[in-house]
mmCIF file of C-alpha atoms and ligand atoms in Angstrom:
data_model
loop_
_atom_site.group_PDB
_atom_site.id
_atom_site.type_symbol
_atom_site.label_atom_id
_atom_site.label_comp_id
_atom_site.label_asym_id
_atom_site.label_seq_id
_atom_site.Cartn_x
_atom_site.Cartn_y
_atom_site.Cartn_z
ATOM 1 C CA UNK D 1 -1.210 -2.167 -25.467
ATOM 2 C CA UNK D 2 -4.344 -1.707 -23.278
ATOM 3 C CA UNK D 3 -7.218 0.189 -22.998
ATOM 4 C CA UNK D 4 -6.089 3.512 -21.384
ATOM 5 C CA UNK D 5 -2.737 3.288 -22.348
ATOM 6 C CA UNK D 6 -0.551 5.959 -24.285
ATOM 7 C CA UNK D 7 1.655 5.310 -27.391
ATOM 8 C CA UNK D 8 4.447 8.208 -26.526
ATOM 9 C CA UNK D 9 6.814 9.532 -29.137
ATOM 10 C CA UNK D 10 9.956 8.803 -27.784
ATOM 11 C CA UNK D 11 11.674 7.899 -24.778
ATOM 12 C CA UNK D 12 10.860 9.899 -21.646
ATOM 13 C CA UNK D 13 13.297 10.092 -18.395
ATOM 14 C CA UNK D 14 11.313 10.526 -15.091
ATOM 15 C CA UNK D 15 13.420 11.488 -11.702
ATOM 16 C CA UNK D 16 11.046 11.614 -8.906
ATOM 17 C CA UNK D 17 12.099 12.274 -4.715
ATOM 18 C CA UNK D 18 10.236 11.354 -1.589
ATOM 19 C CA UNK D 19 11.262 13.663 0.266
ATOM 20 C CA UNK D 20 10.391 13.532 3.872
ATOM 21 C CA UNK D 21 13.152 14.372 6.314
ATOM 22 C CA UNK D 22 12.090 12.641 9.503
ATOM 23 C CA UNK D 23 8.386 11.841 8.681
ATOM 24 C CA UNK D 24 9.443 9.192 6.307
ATOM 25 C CA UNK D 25 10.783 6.995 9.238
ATOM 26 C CA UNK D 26 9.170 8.694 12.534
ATOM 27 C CA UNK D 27 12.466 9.500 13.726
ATOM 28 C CA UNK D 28 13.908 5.964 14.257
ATOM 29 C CA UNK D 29 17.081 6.096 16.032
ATOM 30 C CA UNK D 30 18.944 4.357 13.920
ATOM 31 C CA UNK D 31 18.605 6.809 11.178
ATOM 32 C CA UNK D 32 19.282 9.721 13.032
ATOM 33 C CA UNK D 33 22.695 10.285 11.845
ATOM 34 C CA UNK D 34 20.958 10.259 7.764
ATOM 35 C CA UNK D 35 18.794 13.276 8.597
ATOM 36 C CA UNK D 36 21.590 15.945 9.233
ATOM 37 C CA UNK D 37 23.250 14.515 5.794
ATOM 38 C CA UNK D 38 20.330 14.530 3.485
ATOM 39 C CA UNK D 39 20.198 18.411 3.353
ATOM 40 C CA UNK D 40 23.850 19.043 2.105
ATOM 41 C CA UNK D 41 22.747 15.473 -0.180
ATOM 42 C CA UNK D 42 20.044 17.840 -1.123
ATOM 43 C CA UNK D 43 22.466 20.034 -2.298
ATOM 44 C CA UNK D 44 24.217 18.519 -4.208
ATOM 45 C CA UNK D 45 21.494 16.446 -5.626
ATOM 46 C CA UNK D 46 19.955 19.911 -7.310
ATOM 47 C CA UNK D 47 23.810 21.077 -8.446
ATOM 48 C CA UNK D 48 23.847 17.854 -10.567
ATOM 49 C CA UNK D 49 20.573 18.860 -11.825
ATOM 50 C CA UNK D 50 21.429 22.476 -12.455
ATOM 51 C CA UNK D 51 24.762 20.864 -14.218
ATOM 52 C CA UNK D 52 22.928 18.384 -16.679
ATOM 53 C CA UNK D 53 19.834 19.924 -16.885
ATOM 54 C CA UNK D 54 17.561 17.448 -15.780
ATOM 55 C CA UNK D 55 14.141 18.255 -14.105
ATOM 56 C CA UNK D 56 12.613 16.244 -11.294
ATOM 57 C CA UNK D 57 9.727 15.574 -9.782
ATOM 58 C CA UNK D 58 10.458 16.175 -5.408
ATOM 59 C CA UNK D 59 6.953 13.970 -4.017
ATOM 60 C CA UNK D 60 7.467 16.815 -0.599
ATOM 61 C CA UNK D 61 5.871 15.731 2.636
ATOM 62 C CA UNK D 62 3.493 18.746 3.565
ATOM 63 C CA UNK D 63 4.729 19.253 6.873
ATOM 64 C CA UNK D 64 8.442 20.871 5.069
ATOM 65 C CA UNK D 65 6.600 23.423 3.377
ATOM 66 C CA UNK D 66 6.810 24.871 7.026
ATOM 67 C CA UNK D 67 9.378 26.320 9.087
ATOM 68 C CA UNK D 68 7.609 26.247 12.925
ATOM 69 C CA UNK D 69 4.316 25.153 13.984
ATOM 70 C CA UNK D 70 2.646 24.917 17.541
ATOM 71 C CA UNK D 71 -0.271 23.841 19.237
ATOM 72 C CA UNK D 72 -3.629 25.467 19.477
ATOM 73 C CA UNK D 73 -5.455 24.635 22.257
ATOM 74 C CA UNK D 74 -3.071 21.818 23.048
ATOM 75 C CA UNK D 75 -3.495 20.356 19.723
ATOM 76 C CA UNK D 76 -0.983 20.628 16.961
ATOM 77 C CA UNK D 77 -2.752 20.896 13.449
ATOM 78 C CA UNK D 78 -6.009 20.772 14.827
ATOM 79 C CA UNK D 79 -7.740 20.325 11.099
ATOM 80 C CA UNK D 80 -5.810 17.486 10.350
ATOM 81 C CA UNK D 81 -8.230 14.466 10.681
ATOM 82 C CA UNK D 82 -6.158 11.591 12.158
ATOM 83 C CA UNK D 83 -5.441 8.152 10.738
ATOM 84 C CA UNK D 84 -6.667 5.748 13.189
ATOM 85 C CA UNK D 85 -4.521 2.996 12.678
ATOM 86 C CA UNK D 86 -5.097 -0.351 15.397
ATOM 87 C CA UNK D 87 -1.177 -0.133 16.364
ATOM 88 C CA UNK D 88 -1.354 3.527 16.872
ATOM 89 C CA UNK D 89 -0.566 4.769 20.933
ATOM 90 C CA UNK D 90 -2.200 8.226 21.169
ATOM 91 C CA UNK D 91 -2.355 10.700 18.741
ATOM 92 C CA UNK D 92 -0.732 10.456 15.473
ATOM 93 C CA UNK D 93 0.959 14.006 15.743
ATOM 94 C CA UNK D 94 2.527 13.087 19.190
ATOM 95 C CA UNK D 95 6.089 12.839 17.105
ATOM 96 C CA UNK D 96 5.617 16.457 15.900
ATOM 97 C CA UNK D 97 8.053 18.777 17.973
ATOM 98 C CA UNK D 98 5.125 21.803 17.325
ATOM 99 C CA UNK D 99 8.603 23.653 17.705
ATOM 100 C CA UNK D 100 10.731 25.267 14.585
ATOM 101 C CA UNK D 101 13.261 24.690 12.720
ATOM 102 C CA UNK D 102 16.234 25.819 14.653
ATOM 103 C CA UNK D 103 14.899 23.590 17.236
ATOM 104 C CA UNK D 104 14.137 20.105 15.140
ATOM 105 C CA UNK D 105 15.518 20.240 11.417
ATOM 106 C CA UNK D 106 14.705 17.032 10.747
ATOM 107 C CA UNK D 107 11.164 17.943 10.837
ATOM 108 C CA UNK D 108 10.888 21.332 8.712
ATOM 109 C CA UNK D 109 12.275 21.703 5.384
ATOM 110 C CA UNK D 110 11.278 25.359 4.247
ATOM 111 C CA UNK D 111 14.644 26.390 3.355
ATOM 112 C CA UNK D 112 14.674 23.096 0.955
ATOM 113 C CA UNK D 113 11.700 23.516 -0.611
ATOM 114 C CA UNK D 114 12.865 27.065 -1.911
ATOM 115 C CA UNK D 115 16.097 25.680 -2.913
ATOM 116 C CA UNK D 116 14.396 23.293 -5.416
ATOM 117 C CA UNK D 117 12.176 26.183 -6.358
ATOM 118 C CA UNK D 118 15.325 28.303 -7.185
ATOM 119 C CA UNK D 119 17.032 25.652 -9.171
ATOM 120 C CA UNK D 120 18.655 26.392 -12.357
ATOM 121 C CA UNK D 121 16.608 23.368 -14.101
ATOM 122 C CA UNK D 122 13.109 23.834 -13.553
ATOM 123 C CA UNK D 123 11.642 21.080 -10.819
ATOM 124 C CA UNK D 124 8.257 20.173 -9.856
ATOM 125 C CA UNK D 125 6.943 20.063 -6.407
ATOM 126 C CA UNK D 126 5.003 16.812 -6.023
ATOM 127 C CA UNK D 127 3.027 15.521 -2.827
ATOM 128 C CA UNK D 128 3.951 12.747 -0.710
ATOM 129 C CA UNK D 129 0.829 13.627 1.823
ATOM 130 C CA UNK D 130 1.195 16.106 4.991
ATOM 131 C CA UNK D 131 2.590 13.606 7.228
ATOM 132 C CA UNK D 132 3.340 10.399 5.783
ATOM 133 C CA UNK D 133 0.190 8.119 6.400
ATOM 134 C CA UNK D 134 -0.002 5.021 4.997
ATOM 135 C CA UNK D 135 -3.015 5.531 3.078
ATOM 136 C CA UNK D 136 -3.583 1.592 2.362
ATOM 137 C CA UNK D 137 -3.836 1.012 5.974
ATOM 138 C CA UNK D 138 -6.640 0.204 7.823
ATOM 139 C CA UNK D 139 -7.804 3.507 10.155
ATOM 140 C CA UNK D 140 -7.063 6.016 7.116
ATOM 141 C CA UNK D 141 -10.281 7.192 5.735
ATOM 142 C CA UNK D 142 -11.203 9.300 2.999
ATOM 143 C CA UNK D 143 -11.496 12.087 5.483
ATOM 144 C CA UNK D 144 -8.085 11.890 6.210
ATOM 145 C CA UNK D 145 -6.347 11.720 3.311
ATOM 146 C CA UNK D 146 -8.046 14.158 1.645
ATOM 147 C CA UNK D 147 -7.483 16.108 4.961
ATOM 148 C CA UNK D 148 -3.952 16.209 4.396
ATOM 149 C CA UNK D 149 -4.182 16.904 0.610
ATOM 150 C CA UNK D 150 -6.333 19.973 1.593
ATOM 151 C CA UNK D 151 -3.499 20.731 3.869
ATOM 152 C CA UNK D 152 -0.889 20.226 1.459
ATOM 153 C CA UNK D 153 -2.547 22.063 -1.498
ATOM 154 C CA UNK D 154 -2.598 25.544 1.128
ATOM 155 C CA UNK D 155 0.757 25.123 2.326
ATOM 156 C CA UNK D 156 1.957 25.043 -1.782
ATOM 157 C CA UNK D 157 -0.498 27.968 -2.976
ATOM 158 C CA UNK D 158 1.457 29.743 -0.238
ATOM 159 C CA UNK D 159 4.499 29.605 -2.261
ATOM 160 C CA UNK D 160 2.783 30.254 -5.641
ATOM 161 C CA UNK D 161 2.396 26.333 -6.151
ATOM 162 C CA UNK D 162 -0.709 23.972 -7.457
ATOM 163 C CA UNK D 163 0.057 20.925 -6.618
ATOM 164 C CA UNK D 164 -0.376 17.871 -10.015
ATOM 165 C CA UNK D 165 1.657 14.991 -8.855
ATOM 166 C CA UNK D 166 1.327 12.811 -5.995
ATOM 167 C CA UNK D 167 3.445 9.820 -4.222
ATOM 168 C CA UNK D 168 1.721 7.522 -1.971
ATOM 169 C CA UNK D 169 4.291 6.829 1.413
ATOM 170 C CA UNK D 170 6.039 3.529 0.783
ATOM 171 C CA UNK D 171 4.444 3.139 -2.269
ATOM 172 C CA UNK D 172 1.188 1.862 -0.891
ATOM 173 C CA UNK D 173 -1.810 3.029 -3.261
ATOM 174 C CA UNK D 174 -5.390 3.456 -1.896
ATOM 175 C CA UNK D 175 -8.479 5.874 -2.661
ATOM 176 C CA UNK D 176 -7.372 6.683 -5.822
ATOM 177 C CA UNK D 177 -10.534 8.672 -6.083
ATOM 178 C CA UNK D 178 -9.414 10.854 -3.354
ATOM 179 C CA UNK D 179 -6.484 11.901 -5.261
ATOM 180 C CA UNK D 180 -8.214 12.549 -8.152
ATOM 181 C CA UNK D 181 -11.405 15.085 -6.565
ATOM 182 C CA UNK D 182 -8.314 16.960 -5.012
ATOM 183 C CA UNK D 183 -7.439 17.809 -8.876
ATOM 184 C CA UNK D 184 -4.308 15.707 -8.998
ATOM 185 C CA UNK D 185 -2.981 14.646 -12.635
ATOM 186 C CA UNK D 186 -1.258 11.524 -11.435
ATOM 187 C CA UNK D 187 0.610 9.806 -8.828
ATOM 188 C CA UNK D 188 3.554 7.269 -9.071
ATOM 189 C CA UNK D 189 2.264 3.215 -9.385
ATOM 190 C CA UNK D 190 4.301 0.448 -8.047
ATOM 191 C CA UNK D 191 7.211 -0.437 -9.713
ATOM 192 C CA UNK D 192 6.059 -2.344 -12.748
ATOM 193 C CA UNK D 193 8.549 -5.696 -12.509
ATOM 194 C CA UNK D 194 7.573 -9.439 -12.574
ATOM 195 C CA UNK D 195 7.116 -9.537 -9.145
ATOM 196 C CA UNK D 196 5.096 -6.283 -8.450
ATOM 197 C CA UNK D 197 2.031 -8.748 -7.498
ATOM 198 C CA UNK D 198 3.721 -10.433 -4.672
ATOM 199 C CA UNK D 199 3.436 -10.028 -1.146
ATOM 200 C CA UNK D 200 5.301 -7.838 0.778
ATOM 201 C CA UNK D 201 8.195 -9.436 2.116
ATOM 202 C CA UNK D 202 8.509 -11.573 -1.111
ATOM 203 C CA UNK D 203 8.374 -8.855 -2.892
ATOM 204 C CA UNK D 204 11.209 -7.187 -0.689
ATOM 205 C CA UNK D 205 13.710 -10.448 -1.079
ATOM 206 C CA UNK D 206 12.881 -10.361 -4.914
ATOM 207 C CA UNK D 207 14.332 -7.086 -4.714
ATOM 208 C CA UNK D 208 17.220 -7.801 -3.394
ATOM 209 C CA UNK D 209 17.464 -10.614 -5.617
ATOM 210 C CA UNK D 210 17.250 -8.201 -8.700
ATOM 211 C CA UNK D 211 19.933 -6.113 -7.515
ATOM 212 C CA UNK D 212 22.323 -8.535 -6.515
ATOM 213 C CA UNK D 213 21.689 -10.023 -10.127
ATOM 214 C CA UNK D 214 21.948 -6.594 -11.247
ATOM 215 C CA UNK D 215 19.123 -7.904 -13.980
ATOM 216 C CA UNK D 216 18.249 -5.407 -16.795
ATOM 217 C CA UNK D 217 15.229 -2.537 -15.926
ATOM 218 C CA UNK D 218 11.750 -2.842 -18.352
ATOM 219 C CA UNK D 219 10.752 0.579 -19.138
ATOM 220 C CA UNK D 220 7.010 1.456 -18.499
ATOM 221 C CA UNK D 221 3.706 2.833 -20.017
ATOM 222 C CA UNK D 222 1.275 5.455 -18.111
ATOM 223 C CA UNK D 223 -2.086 4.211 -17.815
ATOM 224 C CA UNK D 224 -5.306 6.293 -17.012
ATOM 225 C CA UNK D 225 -7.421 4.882 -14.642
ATOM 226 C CA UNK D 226 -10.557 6.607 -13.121
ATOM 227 C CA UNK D 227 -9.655 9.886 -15.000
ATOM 228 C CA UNK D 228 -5.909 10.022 -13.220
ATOM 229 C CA UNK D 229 -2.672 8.676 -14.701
ATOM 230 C CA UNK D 230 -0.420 6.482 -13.478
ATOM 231 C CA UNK D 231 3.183 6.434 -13.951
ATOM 232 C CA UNK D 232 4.557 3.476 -12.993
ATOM 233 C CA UNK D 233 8.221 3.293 -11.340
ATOM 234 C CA UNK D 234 10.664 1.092 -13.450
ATOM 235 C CA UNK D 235 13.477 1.457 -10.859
ATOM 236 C CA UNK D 236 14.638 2.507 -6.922
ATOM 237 C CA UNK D 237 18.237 3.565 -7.186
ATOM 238 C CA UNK D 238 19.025 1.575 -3.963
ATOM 239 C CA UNK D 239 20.471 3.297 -0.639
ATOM 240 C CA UNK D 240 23.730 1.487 0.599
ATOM 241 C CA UNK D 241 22.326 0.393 4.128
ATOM 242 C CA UNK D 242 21.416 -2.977 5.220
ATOM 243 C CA UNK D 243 21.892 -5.687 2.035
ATOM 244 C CA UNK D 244 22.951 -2.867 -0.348
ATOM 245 C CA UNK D 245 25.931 -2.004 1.313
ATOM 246 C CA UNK D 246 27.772 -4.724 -0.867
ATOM 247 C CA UNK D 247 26.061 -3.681 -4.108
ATOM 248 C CA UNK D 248 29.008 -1.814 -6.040
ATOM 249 C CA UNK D 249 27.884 1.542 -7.281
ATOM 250 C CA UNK D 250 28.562 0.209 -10.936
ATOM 251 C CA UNK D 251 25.580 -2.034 -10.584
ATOM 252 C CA UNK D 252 22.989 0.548 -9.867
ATOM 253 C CA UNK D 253 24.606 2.817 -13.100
ATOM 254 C CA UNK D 254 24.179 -0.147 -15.024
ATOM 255 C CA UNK D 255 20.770 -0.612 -14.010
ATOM 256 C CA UNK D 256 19.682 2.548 -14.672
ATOM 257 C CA UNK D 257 21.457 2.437 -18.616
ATOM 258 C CA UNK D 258 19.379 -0.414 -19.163
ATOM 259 C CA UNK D 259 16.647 1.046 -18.458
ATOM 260 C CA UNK D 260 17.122 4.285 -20.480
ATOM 261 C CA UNK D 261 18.104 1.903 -23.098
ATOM 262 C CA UNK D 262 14.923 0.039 -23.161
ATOM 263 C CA UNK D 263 12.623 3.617 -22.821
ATOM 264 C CA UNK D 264 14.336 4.528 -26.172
ATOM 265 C CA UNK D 265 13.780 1.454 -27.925
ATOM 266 C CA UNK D 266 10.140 0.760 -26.859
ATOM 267 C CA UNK D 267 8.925 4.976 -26.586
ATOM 268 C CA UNK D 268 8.730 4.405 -22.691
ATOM 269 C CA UNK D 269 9.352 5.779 -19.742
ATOM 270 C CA UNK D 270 12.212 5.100 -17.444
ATOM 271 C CA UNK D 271 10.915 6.364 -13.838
ATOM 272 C CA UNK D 272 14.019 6.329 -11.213
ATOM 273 C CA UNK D 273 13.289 6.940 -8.078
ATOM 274 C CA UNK D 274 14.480 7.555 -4.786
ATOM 275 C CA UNK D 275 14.436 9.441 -1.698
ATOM 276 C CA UNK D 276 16.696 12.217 -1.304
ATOM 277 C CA UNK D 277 17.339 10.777 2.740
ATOM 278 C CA UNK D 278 18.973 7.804 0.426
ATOM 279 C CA UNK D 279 21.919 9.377 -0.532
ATOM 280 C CA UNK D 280 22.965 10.339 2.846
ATOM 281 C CA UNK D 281 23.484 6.396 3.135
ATOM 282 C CA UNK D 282 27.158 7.087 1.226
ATOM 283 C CA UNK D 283 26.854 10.741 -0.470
ATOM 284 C CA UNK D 284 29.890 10.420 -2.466
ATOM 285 C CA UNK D 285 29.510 7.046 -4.399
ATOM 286 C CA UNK D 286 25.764 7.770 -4.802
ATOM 287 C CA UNK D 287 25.770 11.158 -6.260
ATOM 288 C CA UNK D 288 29.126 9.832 -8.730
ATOM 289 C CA UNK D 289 26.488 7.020 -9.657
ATOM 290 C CA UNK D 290 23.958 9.512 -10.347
ATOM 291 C CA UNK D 291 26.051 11.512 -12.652
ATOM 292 C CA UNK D 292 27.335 8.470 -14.670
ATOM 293 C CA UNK D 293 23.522 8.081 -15.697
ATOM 294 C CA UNK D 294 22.804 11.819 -16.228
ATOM 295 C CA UNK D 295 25.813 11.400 -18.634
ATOM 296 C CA UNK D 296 24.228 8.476 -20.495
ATOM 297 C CA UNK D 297 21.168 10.166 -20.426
ATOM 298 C CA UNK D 298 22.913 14.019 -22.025
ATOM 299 C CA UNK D 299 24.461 11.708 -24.582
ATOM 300 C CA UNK D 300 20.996 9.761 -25.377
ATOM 301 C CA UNK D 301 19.080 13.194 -26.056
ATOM 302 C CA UNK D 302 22.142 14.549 -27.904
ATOM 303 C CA UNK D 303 20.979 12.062 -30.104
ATOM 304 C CA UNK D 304 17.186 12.659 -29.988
ATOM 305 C CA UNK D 305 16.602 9.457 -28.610
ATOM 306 C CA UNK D 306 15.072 10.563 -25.076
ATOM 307 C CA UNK D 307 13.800 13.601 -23.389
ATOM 308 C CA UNK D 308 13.166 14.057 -19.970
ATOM 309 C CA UNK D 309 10.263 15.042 -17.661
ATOM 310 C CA UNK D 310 8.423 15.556 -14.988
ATOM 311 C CA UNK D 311 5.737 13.587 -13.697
ATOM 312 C CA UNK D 312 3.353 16.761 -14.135
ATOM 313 C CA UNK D 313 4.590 17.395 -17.433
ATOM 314 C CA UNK D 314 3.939 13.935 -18.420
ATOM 315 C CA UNK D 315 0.559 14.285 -17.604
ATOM 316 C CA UNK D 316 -0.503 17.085 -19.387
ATOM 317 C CA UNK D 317 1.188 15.979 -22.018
ATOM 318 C CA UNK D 318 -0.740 12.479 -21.462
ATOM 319 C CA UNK D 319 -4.094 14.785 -21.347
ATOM 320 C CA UNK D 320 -3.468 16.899 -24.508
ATOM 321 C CA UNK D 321 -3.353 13.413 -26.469
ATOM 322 C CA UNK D 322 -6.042 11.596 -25.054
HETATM 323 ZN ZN1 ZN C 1 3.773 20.464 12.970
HETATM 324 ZN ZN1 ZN C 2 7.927 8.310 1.863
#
């Protein structure tokens, strides 16, 4: 074990959910068909959890705490300092409708984020910033990410909400330091797998690789670093676009069982992840692969093997120890 590091009690179960509607992917075309889906996905997604009782962590993008916004003076979100990324034509809010929801869906998500408030099993709303910057990228200062928290943390005290949880966009950590002045408790690391150093795209293909293999899940251990925790992920319950459309469902449940199975043997966490837009890739097989692992899981704590959480109840529970 390392300095920083946690000895837990028993297995813990993480779910956490970037949820981001059409900010995750700017509105690409090709997805547009995904973003009508992923609400009734949504649905069905917090049934399951109602049914087994399992709590999640939903990482929301700011901007779906709202149902409308406009312009003021021409400018839409006016306090909002903007990333100012090389690549970047114009201003970074030139994709936001400044409309409502009846107008563009895809880009308001009011009506979900008080359906995962009024879920049977308790969930935690998490932060995946206000608009989905890439925080690691060059042109995103301090000023604007902590912009957006700012933004973030109003838009959840507006629904009785304080904000402890945080999930950098496409996993891409930077100014952890940021996070942690906003009063954040921890955020979600990279997935913690041999090949979590690599570059990018090799990263990407060893992926792949690992999925086609359908090669057992390692179960991870918080870590505090620079007063915050982080809670590694151990595994993305893959979409079915692209090179996953040939994975068989079966492969991601039996993913996921190894990794349960090696939280409860080592007192780790098993951190699935995924984003709710996901499941709209093939709703039905997903969501039936989802509840053969919440089944596993029932049966696991039955036994007193595993409990679950989420990633703000981890780390209180994290703080009360350390
Ligand atoms: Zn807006
Ligand atoms: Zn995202």
């Amino acid at each position: 074990m390392q300095e920083g590091e946690i000895k837990l009690e028993k297995g813990v179960f993480i779910i956490s959910l970037d949820t981001e509607l059409a900010w995750g992917t700017r509105n690409l075309e090709k997805y547009g068909g995904h973003y009508q889906k992923t609400r009734e996905a949504i649905d069905r997604l917090l049934n399951l959890f109602a049914k087994y009782d399992i709590k999640a962590t939903w990482a929301v993008v700011g901007h779906l705490f709202l149902d409308e916004c406009k312009k003021v003076d021409g400018v839409v979100h006016p306090k909002i300092v903007r990333p100012q990324y090389k690549d970047l034509k114009g201003d970074w809010f030139n994709i936001d409708p400044a409309s409502n929801i009846n107008i563009a869906p895809e880009w308001y998500g009011k009506d979900i984020v008080e359906k995962i408030i009024n879920c049977k099993a308790k969930q935690e709303i998490g932060c995946h910033t206000f608009s989905h910057i890439d925080v690691s990228k060059e042109g995103c200062s301090e000023e604007c990410f902590g912009s957006e928290l700012d933004e973030c943390k109003k838009m959840a005290s507006a629904f009785g909400l304080q904000l402890a949880s945080f999930v950098y966009p496409r996993n891409r950590v930077a100014l952890i330091d940021v996070l942690k002045d906003k009063g954040f408790l921890c955020y979600r690391d990279r997935d913690d797998n041999c090949f979590k150093n690599s570059e990018e795209r090799l990263r990407r293909l060893a992926h792949a690789v690992d999925n086609y293999l359908c090669l057992p899940v390692k179960a991870t251990t918080p870590k505090k670093t620079n007063g915050i925790w982080s809670l590694p992920g151990s595994y993305f319950y893959i979409h079915k676009d692209g090179w996953a459309k040939f994975i068989p469902i079966s492969f991601r449940v039996r993913k996921a069982k190894t990794g349960i199975d090696s939280a409860i043997s080592n007192k780790q966490i098993f951190h699935l992840w995924f984003h709710p837009f996901n499941l709209a890739s093939d709703p039905d097989g997903l969501i039936y692969g989802l509840e053969k692992i919440f089944i596993y899981f029932k049966k696991m704590k039955a036994e007193g093997l595993i409990e679950n959480m989420t990633m703000g109840e981890m780390a209180n529970y994290l703080n009360s120890k350390s």
